[in-house]
Amino acid sequence: MTGTHTTTYTTTHTATYLADLLMTSFASILGSLGIDSTQLYTGWAQDQSAISAWIAEQSLEAVLLQCHQPSGVVSPIFRFPVRYTSLGKGDEVFVSDSTALAKYQAKIASVPRGTTFKLLCTFRLPRSEQPGWQATTAASTVGMTSRTIGTLGSAPHASVSAQIYSR
Amino acid sequence: MKRQRSIAGTPFRTGFESWSVLVDLVVRSLESSRNIAAGSVAAELGGMEGIGSAMAISHLAASRIVLVAEPLWVEFDVVTGEDAFDVDEDLSIIPGAATAAADWRLYLPSIGSMDEALAAAAESRSHVTVDAAPEPAVSSPALGLDADALRRQEGAQ
């Protein structure tokens, strides 16, 4: 007699996976740029929870990682759009691919000492309130060069990719 | 004796939760030792939740955290993706922990561009290190019950 075991993957699983993927991408980018990431690690659980909640409710359009230089220039800006369709890879349901980001990080220009970062989110639908997050305005990308880095990861109900804007 | 423990990671649970489960297992195991002060391990590992979460999400499937506390030598990994749902976790106090040495060490693997943050976390702690873990000691042959093997056998029946 044989038996099969199947798992039903929920939107919570998708949201958890992609939010976790985003958080480690932020940490990896900040590490590559030499930007102090203390604030990211300190607020990790709260930020992951908020991003996960917004993915689960499908309100999140994109997450922005803005690099604020001491001169006032905001560059580079990393944009992580969320698509609410899966881009499954063969039999794999949860896919992460850091290759494109790692390849880009190897070529990324350094930022001046003292550069800080901000995380922002943009929305496609009304969103739930989440602790620690307030309404704000994103820096303009007008006049910046944009480049698509690629898909970072995919789960049953959504996928995340990455773009970069730089001066 | 060399032991291995797998923790279910994302998306079964968040990376933050996975790290918490791993730390809790280390804390309960080590603090069961008569040689280690109650509360000391929790205090040592507290404050590493962020960097620990990052490790648990993206690096502990291929790399390992190693706990050395003679006679213990334990390797931890975190399983992610679909495989996370099939992990047979053993979160009971690790056998042998009751006599674990006071000079225990938790060896953390390299995590690429986050290594600087990891090194900073280790530097401020006396029992956490980013050095390469030593190989487990080869024990002399003896007759003894291998609880891990027995559990695996019972699970397969």
PDB file of C-alpha atoms in Angstrom:
ATOM      1  CA  MET A   1       0.000   0.000   0.000  1.00  0.00           C
ATOM      2  CA  THR A   2       1.329   3.440  -0.859  1.00  0.00           C
ATOM      3  CA  GLY A   3       0.317   6.826   0.443  1.00  0.00           C
ATOM      4  CA  THR A   4       0.810  10.336  -0.769  1.00  0.00           C
ATOM      5  CA  HIS A   5       1.390  13.467   1.164  1.00  0.00           C
ATOM      6  CA  THR A   6       0.380  16.839  -0.217  1.00  0.00           C
ATOM      7  CA  THR A   7       0.702  20.260   1.269  1.00  0.00           C
ATOM      8  CA  THR A   8      -1.663  23.073   0.466  1.00  0.00           C
ATOM      9  CA  TYR A   9       0.273  26.314   0.262  1.00  0.00           C
ATOM     10  CA  THR A  10      -1.606  29.347   1.493  1.00  0.00           C
ATOM     11  CA  THR A  11      -1.249  33.037   0.740  1.00  0.00           C
ATOM     12  CA  THR A  12       0.394  33.276   4.168  1.00  0.00           C
ATOM     13  CA  HIS A  13       3.111  30.882   3.034  1.00  0.00           C
ATOM     14  CA  THR A  14       3.621  32.951  -0.109  1.00  0.00           C
ATOM     15  CA  ALA A  15       3.729  36.191   1.871  1.00  0.00           C
ATOM     16  CA  THR A  16       6.141  34.763   4.451  1.00  0.00           C
ATOM     17  CA  TYR A  17       8.506  33.445   1.810  1.00  0.00           C
ATOM     18  CA  LEU A  18       8.607  36.606  -0.288  1.00  0.00           C
ATOM     19  CA  ALA A  19       8.820  38.953   2.700  1.00  0.00           C
ATOM     20  CA  ASP A  20      11.737  36.926   4.054  1.00  0.00           C
ATOM     21  CA  LEU A  21      13.378  37.010   0.629  1.00  0.00           C
ATOM     22  CA  LEU A  22      12.984  40.787   0.450  1.00  0.00           C
ATOM     23  CA  MET A  23      14.431  41.318   3.920  1.00  0.00           C
ATOM     24  CA  THR A  24      17.560  39.303   3.148  1.00  0.00           C
ATOM     25  CA  SER A  25      17.901  41.108  -0.181  1.00  0.00           C
ATOM     26  CA  PHE A  26      17.880  44.444   1.668  1.00  0.00           C
ATOM     27  CA  ALA A  27      20.512  43.157   4.107  1.00  0.00           C
ATOM     28  CA  SER A  28      22.664  41.825   1.299  1.00  0.00           C
ATOM     29  CA  ILE A  29      22.504  45.089  -0.672  1.00  0.00           C
ATOM     30  CA  LEU A  30      23.268  47.242   2.362  1.00  0.00           C
ATOM     31  CA  GLY A  31      26.176  44.960   3.216  1.00  0.00           C
ATOM     32  CA  SER A  32      27.560  45.235  -0.304  1.00  0.00           C
ATOM     33  CA  LEU A  33      27.292  49.016  -0.234  1.00  0.00           C
ATOM     34  CA  GLY A  34      28.825  49.278   3.226  1.00  0.00           C
ATOM     35  CA  ILE A  35      25.747  51.072   4.604  1.00  0.00           C
ATOM     36  CA  ASP A  36      25.104  50.657   8.319  1.00  0.00           C
ATOM     37  CA  SER A  37      22.294  48.103   8.533  1.00  0.00           C
ATOM     38  CA  THR A  38      21.787  48.202  12.308  1.00  0.00           C
ATOM     39  CA  GLN A  39      18.324  49.697  11.908  1.00  0.00           C
ATOM     40  CA  LEU A  40      17.336  46.941   9.465  1.00  0.00           C
ATOM     41  CA  TYR A  41      18.368  44.179  11.863  1.00  0.00           C
ATOM     42  CA  THR A  42      16.795  45.912  14.862  1.00  0.00           C
ATOM     43  CA  GLY A  43      13.430  46.305  13.144  1.00  0.00           C
ATOM     44  CA  TRP A  44      13.576  43.002  11.286  1.00  0.00           C
ATOM     45  CA  ALA A  45      10.561  41.233  12.803  1.00  0.00           C
ATOM     46  CA  GLN A  46       8.319  44.296  12.583  1.00  0.00           C
ATOM     47  CA  ASP A  47       9.252  45.126   8.991  1.00  0.00           C
ATOM     48  CA  GLN A  48       9.001  41.503   7.814  1.00  0.00           C
ATOM     49  CA  SER A  49       5.594  41.237   9.439  1.00  0.00           C
ATOM     50  CA  ALA A  50       4.300  44.393   7.757  1.00  0.00           C
ATOM     51  CA  ILE A  51       5.573  43.457   4.301  1.00  0.00           C
ATOM     52  CA  SER A  52       4.218  39.932   4.720  1.00  0.00           C
ATOM     53  CA  ALA A  53       0.781  41.258   5.749  1.00  0.00           C
ATOM     54  CA  TRP A  54       0.618  43.558   2.727  1.00  0.00           C
ATOM     55  CA  ILE A  55       1.625  40.783   0.329  1.00  0.00           C
ATOM     56  CA  ALA A  56      -0.972  38.464   1.848  1.00  0.00           C
ATOM     57  CA  GLU A  57      -3.731  41.045   1.357  1.00  0.00           C
ATOM     58  CA  GLN A  58      -2.318  41.859  -2.128  1.00  0.00           C
ATOM     59  CA  SER A  59      -2.173  45.590  -1.406  1.00  0.00           C
ATOM     60  CA  LEU A  60       1.598  45.928  -1.809  1.00  0.00           C
ATOM     61  CA  GLU A  61       2.747  47.265  -5.165  1.00  0.00           C
ATOM     62  CA  ALA A  62       6.485  47.580  -4.491  1.00  0.00           C
ATOM     63  CA  VAL A  63       9.110  48.031  -1.784  1.00  0.00           C
ATOM     64  CA  LEU A  64      11.733  50.737  -2.241  1.00  0.00           C
ATOM     65  CA  LEU A  65      15.197  50.756  -0.695  1.00  0.00           C
ATOM     66  CA  GLN A  66      16.449  54.328  -0.953  1.00  0.00           C
ATOM     67  CA  CYS A  67      20.110  55.188  -0.302  1.00  0.00           C
ATOM     68  CA  HIS A  68      20.452  58.688   1.154  1.00  0.00           C
ATOM     69  CA  GLN A  69      23.908  60.164   0.639  1.00  0.00           C
ATOM     70  CA  PRO A  70      25.293  62.826   3.000  1.00  0.00           C
ATOM     71  CA  SER A  71      25.113  65.383   0.152  1.00  0.00           C
ATOM     72  CA  GLY A  72      21.343  64.977  -0.012  1.00  0.00           C
ATOM     73  CA  VAL A  73      21.401  62.920  -3.204  1.00  0.00           C
ATOM     74  CA  VAL A  74      19.160  59.846  -3.061  1.00  0.00           C
ATOM     75  CA  SER A  75      20.911  57.182  -5.146  1.00  0.00           C
ATOM     76  CA  PRO A  76      20.791  54.340  -5.815  1.00  0.00           C
ATOM     77  CA  ILE A  77      17.145  53.423  -5.335  1.00  0.00           C
ATOM     78  CA  PHE A  78      16.230  49.746  -5.474  1.00  0.00           C
ATOM     79  CA  ARG A  79      12.635  48.961  -6.385  1.00  0.00           C
ATOM     80  CA  PHE A  80      11.119  45.555  -5.723  1.00  0.00           C
ATOM     81  CA  PRO A  81       7.756  45.235  -7.516  1.00  0.00           C
ATOM     82  CA  VAL A  82       5.415  42.425  -6.501  1.00  0.00           C
ATOM     83  CA  ARG A  83       3.378  40.566  -9.115  1.00  0.00           C
ATOM     84  CA  TYR A  84       0.429  38.591  -7.913  1.00  0.00           C
ATOM     85  CA  THR A  85       1.021  35.656 -10.215  1.00  0.00           C
ATOM     86  CA  SER A  86       3.396  32.797  -9.745  1.00  0.00           C
ATOM     87  CA  LEU A  87       6.392  32.244 -11.986  1.00  0.00           C
ATOM     88  CA  GLY A  88       6.980  28.660 -10.842  1.00  0.00           C
ATOM     89  CA  LYS A  89      10.112  26.918 -12.099  1.00  0.00           C
ATOM     90  CA  GLY A  90       9.312  23.399 -13.192  1.00  0.00           C
ATOM     91  CA  ASP A  91       8.228  21.428 -10.157  1.00  0.00           C
ATOM     92  CA  GLU A  92       9.570  23.994  -7.742  1.00  0.00           C
ATOM     93  CA  VAL A  93       6.901  25.989  -5.954  1.00  0.00           C
ATOM     94  CA  PHE A  94       9.048  28.272  -3.817  1.00  0.00           C
ATOM     95  CA  VAL A  95      11.916  29.631  -5.840  1.00  0.00           C
ATOM     96  CA  SER A  96      14.574  32.106  -4.881  1.00  0.00           C
ATOM     97  CA  ASP A  97      17.293  33.173  -7.236  1.00  0.00           C
ATOM     98  CA  SER A  98      19.908  35.524  -5.882  1.00  0.00           C
ATOM     99  CA  THR A  99      22.110  35.104  -8.956  1.00  0.00           C
ATOM    100  CA  ALA A 100      20.946  38.238 -10.736  1.00  0.00           C
ATOM    101  CA  LEU A 101      21.229  40.369  -7.602  1.00  0.00           C
ATOM    102  CA  ALA A 102      24.622  38.931  -6.677  1.00  0.00           C
ATOM    103  CA  LYS A 103      25.886  39.544 -10.209  1.00  0.00           C
ATOM    104  CA  TYR A 104      24.697  43.132 -10.039  1.00  0.00           C
ATOM    105  CA  GLN A 105      26.106  43.677  -6.548  1.00  0.00           C
ATOM    106  CA  ALA A 106      29.541  42.709  -7.809  1.00  0.00           C
ATOM    107  CA  LYS A 107      29.433  45.679 -10.213  1.00  0.00           C
ATOM    108  CA  ILE A 108      27.574  48.153  -8.073  1.00  0.00           C
ATOM    109  CA  ALA A 109      29.184  51.525  -7.470  1.00  0.00           C
ATOM    110  CA  SER A 110      30.094  52.292  -3.896  1.00  0.00           C
ATOM    111  CA  VAL A 111      28.313  55.030  -1.975  1.00  0.00           C
ATOM    112  CA  PRO A 112      29.911  57.776   0.133  1.00  0.00           C
ATOM    113  CA  ARG A 113      30.662  57.030   3.765  1.00  0.00           C
ATOM    114  CA  GLY A 114      27.789  58.097   5.930  1.00  0.00           C
ATOM    115  CA  THR A 115      25.096  57.084   3.426  1.00  0.00           C
ATOM    116  CA  THR A 116      21.965  55.887   5.167  1.00  0.00           C
ATOM    117  CA  PHE A 117      18.912  54.026   3.928  1.00  0.00           C
ATOM    118  CA  LYS A 118      15.132  54.170   4.054  1.00  0.00           C
ATOM    119  CA  LEU A 119      12.583  51.468   3.318  1.00  0.00           C
ATOM    120  CA  LEU A 120       9.314  52.561   1.750  1.00  0.00           C
ATOM    121  CA  CYS A 121       6.335  50.745   0.292  1.00  0.00           C
ATOM    122  CA  THR A 122       3.922  51.740  -2.443  1.00  0.00           C
ATOM    123  CA  PHE A 123       0.457  50.275  -2.732  1.00  0.00           C
ATOM    124  CA  ARG A 124      -1.964  49.176  -5.428  1.00  0.00           C
ATOM    125  CA  LEU A 125      -4.958  48.803  -3.094  1.00  0.00           C
ATOM    126  CA  PRO A 126      -6.006  50.208   0.294  1.00  0.00           C
ATOM    127  CA  ARG A 127      -3.679  48.700   2.876  1.00  0.00           C
ATOM    128  CA  SER A 128      -3.950  47.609   6.482  1.00  0.00           C
ATOM    129  CA  GLU A 129      -2.197  49.671   9.145  1.00  0.00           C
ATOM    130  CA  GLN A 130       1.009  48.085  10.352  1.00  0.00           C
ATOM    131  CA  PRO A 131       3.093  49.069  13.418  1.00  0.00           C
ATOM    132  CA  GLY A 132       6.117  51.235  12.750  1.00  0.00           C
ATOM    133  CA  TRP A 133       5.078  52.392   9.273  1.00  0.00           C
ATOM    134  CA  GLN A 134       3.766  55.887   8.484  1.00  0.00           C
ATOM    135  CA  ALA A 135       2.723  57.709   5.335  1.00  0.00           C
ATOM    136  CA  THR A 136       5.621  59.414   3.562  1.00  0.00           C
ATOM    137  CA  THR A 137       6.786  60.482   0.120  1.00  0.00           C
ATOM    138  CA  ALA A 138       9.206  58.507  -2.003  1.00  0.00           C
ATOM    139  CA  ALA A 139      12.217  60.222  -3.570  1.00  0.00           C
ATOM    140  CA  SER A 140      11.811  61.112  -7.237  1.00  0.00           C
ATOM    141  CA  THR A 141      13.444  58.882  -9.847  1.00  0.00           C
ATOM    142  CA  VAL A 142      13.132  61.523 -12.591  1.00  0.00           C
ATOM    143  CA  GLY A 143      16.394  61.815 -14.470  1.00  0.00           C
ATOM    144  CA  MET A 144      17.757  58.573 -13.033  1.00  0.00           C
ATOM    145  CA  THR A 145      18.922  55.637 -15.119  1.00  0.00           C
ATOM    146  CA  SER A 146      16.866  52.525 -14.525  1.00  0.00           C
ATOM    147  CA  ARG A 147      17.893  48.925 -15.018  1.00  0.00           C
ATOM    148  CA  THR A 148      16.043  45.678 -14.411  1.00  0.00           C
ATOM    149  CA  ILE A 149      17.993  43.252 -12.250  1.00  0.00           C
ATOM    150  CA  GLY A 150      15.623  40.320 -12.612  1.00  0.00           C
ATOM    151  CA  THR A 151      13.270  38.051 -10.697  1.00  0.00           C
ATOM    152  CA  LEU A 152      14.326  37.467  -7.105  1.00  0.00           C
ATOM    153  CA  GLY A 153      11.846  34.819  -6.208  1.00  0.00           C
ATOM    154  CA  SER A 154       8.492  33.251  -6.706  1.00  0.00           C
ATOM    155  CA  ALA A 155       5.869  31.493  -4.583  1.00  0.00           C
ATOM    156  CA  PRO A 156       2.465  29.971  -5.400  1.00  0.00           C
ATOM    157  CA  HIS A 157       0.548  33.277  -5.367  1.00  0.00           C
ATOM    158  CA  ALA A 158       3.101  35.998  -6.186  1.00  0.00           C
ATOM    159  CA  SER A 159       6.609  36.825  -7.302  1.00  0.00           C
ATOM    160  CA  VAL A 160       9.133  39.590  -6.667  1.00  0.00           C
ATOM    161  CA  SER A 161      11.637  41.194  -8.998  1.00  0.00           C
ATOM    162  CA  ALA A 162      14.214  43.968  -8.651  1.00  0.00           C
ATOM    163  CA  GLN A 163      15.054  47.184 -10.477  1.00  0.00           C
ATOM    164  CA  ILE A 164      17.666  49.802  -9.749  1.00  0.00           C
ATOM    165  CA  TYR A 165      17.638  53.545 -10.337  1.00  0.00           C
ATOM    166  CA  SER A 166      20.933  55.395 -10.223  1.00  0.00           C
ATOM    167  CA  ARG A 167      22.488  58.753 -11.049  1.00  0.00           C
TER     168      ARG A 167
ATOM    169  CA  MET B   1      29.394  12.590  19.680  1.00  0.00           C
ATOM    170  CA  LYS B   2      28.444  14.385  16.486  1.00  0.00           C
ATOM    171  CA  ARG B   3      24.776  15.257  16.220  1.00  0.00           C
ATOM    172  CA  GLN B   4      22.676  17.081  13.690  1.00  0.00           C
ATOM    173  CA  ARG B   5      19.446  19.042  14.039  1.00  0.00           C
ATOM    174  CA  SER B   6      17.283  20.408  11.224  1.00  0.00           C
ATOM    175  CA  ILE B   7      14.889  23.318  11.732  1.00  0.00           C
ATOM    176  CA  ALA B   8      11.958  24.036   9.406  1.00  0.00           C
ATOM    177  CA  GLY B   9      12.404  27.471   7.855  1.00  0.00           C
ATOM    178  CA  THR B  10      10.574  29.755   5.467  1.00  0.00           C
ATOM    179  CA  PRO B  11       7.795  29.489   4.407  1.00  0.00           C
ATOM    180  CA  PHE B  12       6.810  26.930   7.063  1.00  0.00           C
ATOM    181  CA  ARG B  13       7.704  29.636   9.587  1.00  0.00           C
ATOM    182  CA  THR B  14       9.384  33.017   9.164  1.00  0.00           C
ATOM    183  CA  GLY B  15      13.159  33.342   9.262  1.00  0.00           C
ATOM    184  CA  PHE B  16      12.777  35.212  12.543  1.00  0.00           C
ATOM    185  CA  GLU B  17      10.817  32.318  14.030  1.00  0.00           C
ATOM    186  CA  SER B  18      13.283  29.768  12.660  1.00  0.00           C
ATOM    187  CA  TRP B  19      16.160  31.573  14.358  1.00  0.00           C
ATOM    188  CA  SER B  20      14.149  31.751  17.582  1.00  0.00           C
ATOM    189  CA  VAL B  21      13.497  27.988  17.476  1.00  0.00           C
ATOM    190  CA  LEU B  22      17.189  27.279  16.890  1.00  0.00           C
ATOM    191  CA  VAL B  23      18.291  29.578  19.701  1.00  0.00           C
ATOM    192  CA  ASP B  24      15.675  28.174  22.066  1.00  0.00           C
ATOM    193  CA  LEU B  25      16.989  24.658  21.444  1.00  0.00           C
ATOM    194  CA  VAL B  26      20.565  25.780  22.108  1.00  0.00           C
ATOM    195  CA  VAL B  27      19.528  27.668  25.254  1.00  0.00           C
ATOM    196  CA  ARG B  28      17.461  24.819  26.747  1.00  0.00           C
ATOM    197  CA  SER B  29      20.131  22.282  25.962  1.00  0.00           C
ATOM    198  CA  LEU B  30      23.118  24.208  27.293  1.00  0.00           C
ATOM    199  CA  GLU B  31      21.348  25.589  30.339  1.00  0.00           C
ATOM    200  CA  SER B  32      20.473  22.023  31.359  1.00  0.00           C
ATOM    201  CA  SER B  33      24.198  21.600  32.041  1.00  0.00           C
ATOM    202  CA  ARG B  34      25.390  21.835  35.643  1.00  0.00           C
ATOM    203  CA  ASN B  35      28.433  23.694  34.300  1.00  0.00           C
ATOM    204  CA  ILE B  36      26.484  26.559  32.667  1.00  0.00           C
ATOM    205  CA  ALA B  37      24.680  29.274  34.607  1.00  0.00           C
ATOM    206  CA  ALA B  38      20.942  29.560  34.094  1.00  0.00           C
ATOM    207  CA  GLY B  39      20.106  32.494  31.878  1.00  0.00           C
ATOM    208  CA  SER B  40      23.676  32.950  30.643  1.00  0.00           C
ATOM    209  CA  VAL B  41      23.155  31.385  27.210  1.00  0.00           C
ATOM    210  CA  ALA B  42      19.940  33.314  26.566  1.00  0.00           C
ATOM    211  CA  ALA B  43      21.742  36.508  27.524  1.00  0.00           C
ATOM    212  CA  GLU B  44      24.683  35.712  25.238  1.00  0.00           C
ATOM    213  CA  LEU B  45      22.515  35.002  22.195  1.00  0.00           C
ATOM    214  CA  GLY B  46      19.960  37.758  22.751  1.00  0.00           C
ATOM    215  CA  GLY B  47      20.101  40.682  20.358  1.00  0.00           C
ATOM    216  CA  MET B  48      21.099  38.588  17.348  1.00  0.00           C
ATOM    217  CA  GLU B  49      17.575  38.119  16.059  1.00  0.00           C
ATOM    218  CA  GLY B  50      17.985  40.249  12.937  1.00  0.00           C
ATOM    219  CA  ILE B  51      21.258  38.833  11.636  1.00  0.00           C
ATOM    220  CA  GLY B  52      20.141  35.390  12.778  1.00  0.00           C
ATOM    221  CA  SER B  53      16.954  35.728  10.751  1.00  0.00           C
ATOM    222  CA  ALA B  54      18.978  36.651   7.671  1.00  0.00           C
ATOM    223  CA  MET B  55      21.152  33.561   8.182  1.00  0.00           C
ATOM    224  CA  ALA B  56      18.144  31.307   8.697  1.00  0.00           C
ATOM    225  CA  ILE B  57      16.426  32.495   5.524  1.00  0.00           C
ATOM    226  CA  SER B  58      19.196  32.280   3.015  1.00  0.00           C
ATOM    227  CA  HIS B  59      22.316  30.565   4.287  1.00  0.00           C
ATOM    228  CA  LEU B  60      21.610  27.703   6.643  1.00  0.00           C
ATOM    229  CA  ALA B  61      20.328  25.332   3.975  1.00  0.00           C
ATOM    230  CA  ALA B  62      23.791  25.068   2.398  1.00  0.00           C
ATOM    231  CA  SER B  63      25.900  26.119   5.405  1.00  0.00           C
ATOM    232  CA  ARG B  64      25.707  25.048   9.027  1.00  0.00           C
ATOM    233  CA  ILE B  65      25.891  26.572  12.472  1.00  0.00           C
ATOM    234  CA  VAL B  66      27.982  24.387  14.757  1.00  0.00           C
ATOM    235  CA  LEU B  67      27.686  24.238  18.537  1.00  0.00           C
ATOM    236  CA  VAL B  68      30.698  22.832  20.346  1.00  0.00           C
ATOM    237  CA  ALA B  69      30.290  22.270  24.081  1.00  0.00           C
ATOM    238  CA  GLU B  70      32.289  19.197  25.022  1.00  0.00           C
ATOM    239  CA  PRO B  71      31.097  16.475  24.836  1.00  0.00           C
ATOM    240  CA  LEU B  72      28.552  18.007  22.416  1.00  0.00           C
ATOM    241  CA  TRP B  73      29.255  18.723  18.764  1.00  0.00           C
ATOM    242  CA  VAL B  74      26.009  19.692  17.058  1.00  0.00           C
ATOM    243  CA  GLU B  75      25.404  20.882  13.520  1.00  0.00           C
ATOM    244  CA  PHE B  76      22.259  22.930  12.778  1.00  0.00           C
ATOM    245  CA  ASP B  77      20.689  23.624   9.416  1.00  0.00           C
ATOM    246  CA  VAL B  78      17.464  25.372   8.397  1.00  0.00           C
ATOM    247  CA  VAL B  79      15.439  23.822   5.583  1.00  0.00           C
ATOM    248  CA  THR B  80      13.564  26.252   3.336  1.00  0.00           C
ATOM    249  CA  GLY B  81      11.083  26.039   0.493  1.00  0.00           C
ATOM    250  CA  GLU B  82       8.764  23.075  -0.008  1.00  0.00           C
ATOM    251  CA  ASP B  83      11.163  20.814   1.903  1.00  0.00           C
ATOM    252  CA  ALA B  84      10.546  22.868   5.055  1.00  0.00           C
ATOM    253  CA  PHE B  85       7.131  21.241   5.367  1.00  0.00           C
ATOM    254  CA  ASP B  86       8.661  17.767   5.524  1.00  0.00           C
ATOM    255  CA  VAL B  87      11.294  18.380   8.193  1.00  0.00           C
ATOM    256  CA  ASP B  88      11.168  15.956  11.087  1.00  0.00           C
ATOM    257  CA  GLU B  89      12.210  18.310  13.833  1.00  0.00           C
ATOM    258  CA  ASP B  90      13.659  17.059  17.104  1.00  0.00           C
ATOM    259  CA  LEU B  91      13.492  20.002  19.473  1.00  0.00           C
ATOM    260  CA  SER B  92      14.079  18.029  22.665  1.00  0.00           C
ATOM    261  CA  ILE B  93      17.135  18.809  24.761  1.00  0.00           C
ATOM    262  CA  ILE B  94      20.154  17.464  22.921  1.00  0.00           C
ATOM    263  CA  PRO B  95      21.483  14.275  24.522  1.00  0.00           C
ATOM    264  CA  GLY B  96      24.748  14.869  26.335  1.00  0.00           C
ATOM    265  CA  ALA B  97      23.908  18.493  27.134  1.00  0.00           C
ATOM    266  CA  ALA B  98      23.693  17.817  30.868  1.00  0.00           C
ATOM    267  CA  THR B  99      27.507  17.697  31.027  1.00  0.00           C
ATOM    268  CA  ALA B 100      28.185  20.391  28.402  1.00  0.00           C
ATOM    269  CA  ALA B 101      31.286  22.432  29.114  1.00  0.00           C
ATOM    270  CA  ALA B 102      31.140  26.026  30.277  1.00  0.00           C
ATOM    271  CA  ASP B 103      33.449  27.186  27.472  1.00  0.00           C
ATOM    272  CA  TRP B 104      30.932  26.448  24.746  1.00  0.00           C
ATOM    273  CA  ARG B 105      31.227  28.018  21.317  1.00  0.00           C
ATOM    274  CA  LEU B 106      28.683  28.707  18.588  1.00  0.00           C
ATOM    275  CA  TYR B 107      30.393  28.774  15.180  1.00  0.00           C
ATOM    276  CA  LEU B 108      28.612  30.853  12.527  1.00  0.00           C
ATOM    277  CA  PRO B 109      29.161  30.361   8.772  1.00  0.00           C
ATOM    278  CA  SER B 110      30.043  33.039   6.267  1.00  0.00           C
ATOM    279  CA  ILE B 111      26.970  34.791   4.822  1.00  0.00           C
ATOM    280  CA  GLY B 112      28.529  36.781   2.024  1.00  0.00           C
ATOM    281  CA  SER B 113      27.920  40.524   2.005  1.00  0.00           C
ATOM    282  CA  MET B 114      26.423  40.371   5.505  1.00  0.00           C
ATOM    283  CA  ASP B 115      29.667  39.024   7.010  1.00  0.00           C
ATOM    284  CA  GLU B 116      30.636  42.393   8.452  1.00  0.00           C
ATOM    285  CA  ALA B 117      27.406  42.610  10.435  1.00  0.00           C
ATOM    286  CA  LEU B 118      27.879  39.000  11.529  1.00  0.00           C
ATOM    287  CA  ALA B 119      31.450  39.640  12.636  1.00  0.00           C
ATOM    288  CA  ALA B 120      30.297  42.652  14.642  1.00  0.00           C
ATOM    289  CA  ALA B 121      27.675  40.534  16.396  1.00  0.00           C
ATOM    290  CA  ALA B 122      30.257  37.855  17.199  1.00  0.00           C
ATOM    291  CA  GLU B 123      32.901  40.326  18.378  1.00  0.00           C
ATOM    292  CA  SER B 124      30.689  41.614  21.147  1.00  0.00           C
ATOM    293  CA  ARG B 125      30.089  38.105  22.468  1.00  0.00           C
ATOM    294  CA  SER B 126      32.446  35.673  24.143  1.00  0.00           C
ATOM    295  CA  HIS B 127      30.836  32.417  23.019  1.00  0.00           C
ATOM    296  CA  VAL B 128      29.950  33.279  19.397  1.00  0.00           C
ATOM    297  CA  THR B 129      32.552  33.191  16.643  1.00  0.00           C
ATOM    298  CA  VAL B 130      32.849  33.348  12.865  1.00  0.00           C
ATOM    299  CA  ASP B 131      35.932  31.126  12.928  1.00  0.00           C
ATOM    300  CA  ALA B 132      35.755  27.759  11.203  1.00  0.00           C
ATOM    301  CA  ALA B 133      34.328  25.081  13.471  1.00  0.00           C
ATOM    302  CA  PRO B 134      36.703  22.341  14.597  1.00  0.00           C
ATOM    303  CA  GLU B 135      36.060  18.810  13.411  1.00  0.00           C
ATOM    304  CA  PRO B 136      34.215  16.618  15.879  1.00  0.00           C
ATOM    305  CA  ALA B 137      36.408  14.472  18.088  1.00  0.00           C
ATOM    306  CA  VAL B 138      36.535  10.804  17.129  1.00  0.00           C
ATOM    307  CA  SER B 139      35.223   8.910  20.108  1.00  0.00           C
ATOM    308  CA  SER B 140      36.669   5.556  21.112  1.00  0.00           C
ATOM    309  CA  PRO B 141      34.434   2.587  20.346  1.00  0.00           C
ATOM    310  CA  ALA B 142      31.907   1.868  23.038  1.00  0.00           C
ATOM    311  CA  LEU B 143      28.557   0.244  23.326  1.00  0.00           C
ATOM    312  CA  GLY B 144      25.846   2.809  23.855  1.00  0.00           C
ATOM    313  CA  LEU B 145      22.334   3.674  22.821  1.00  0.00           C
ATOM    314  CA  ASP B 146      22.148   6.035  19.848  1.00  0.00           C
ATOM    315  CA  ALA B 147      18.898   7.821  20.599  1.00  0.00           C
ATOM    316  CA  ASP B 148      18.898   9.656  17.263  1.00  0.00           C
ATOM    317  CA  ALA B 149      19.196   6.402  15.311  1.00  0.00           C
ATOM    318  CA  LEU B 150      16.471   4.807  17.401  1.00  0.00           C
ATOM    319  CA  ARG B 151      14.145   7.728  16.750  1.00  0.00           C
ATOM    320  CA  ARG B 152      14.846   7.562  13.008  1.00  0.00           C
ATOM    321  CA  GLN B 153      14.131   3.853  13.014  1.00  0.00           C
ATOM    322  CA  GLU B 154      10.894   4.327  14.935  1.00  0.00           C
ATOM    323  CA  GLY B 155       9.833   7.052  12.501  1.00  0.00           C
ATOM    324  CA  ALA B 156      10.401   4.787   9.494  1.00  0.00           C
ATOM    325  CA  GLN B 157       8.205   1.935  10.774  1.00  0.00           C
TER     326      GLN B 157
END
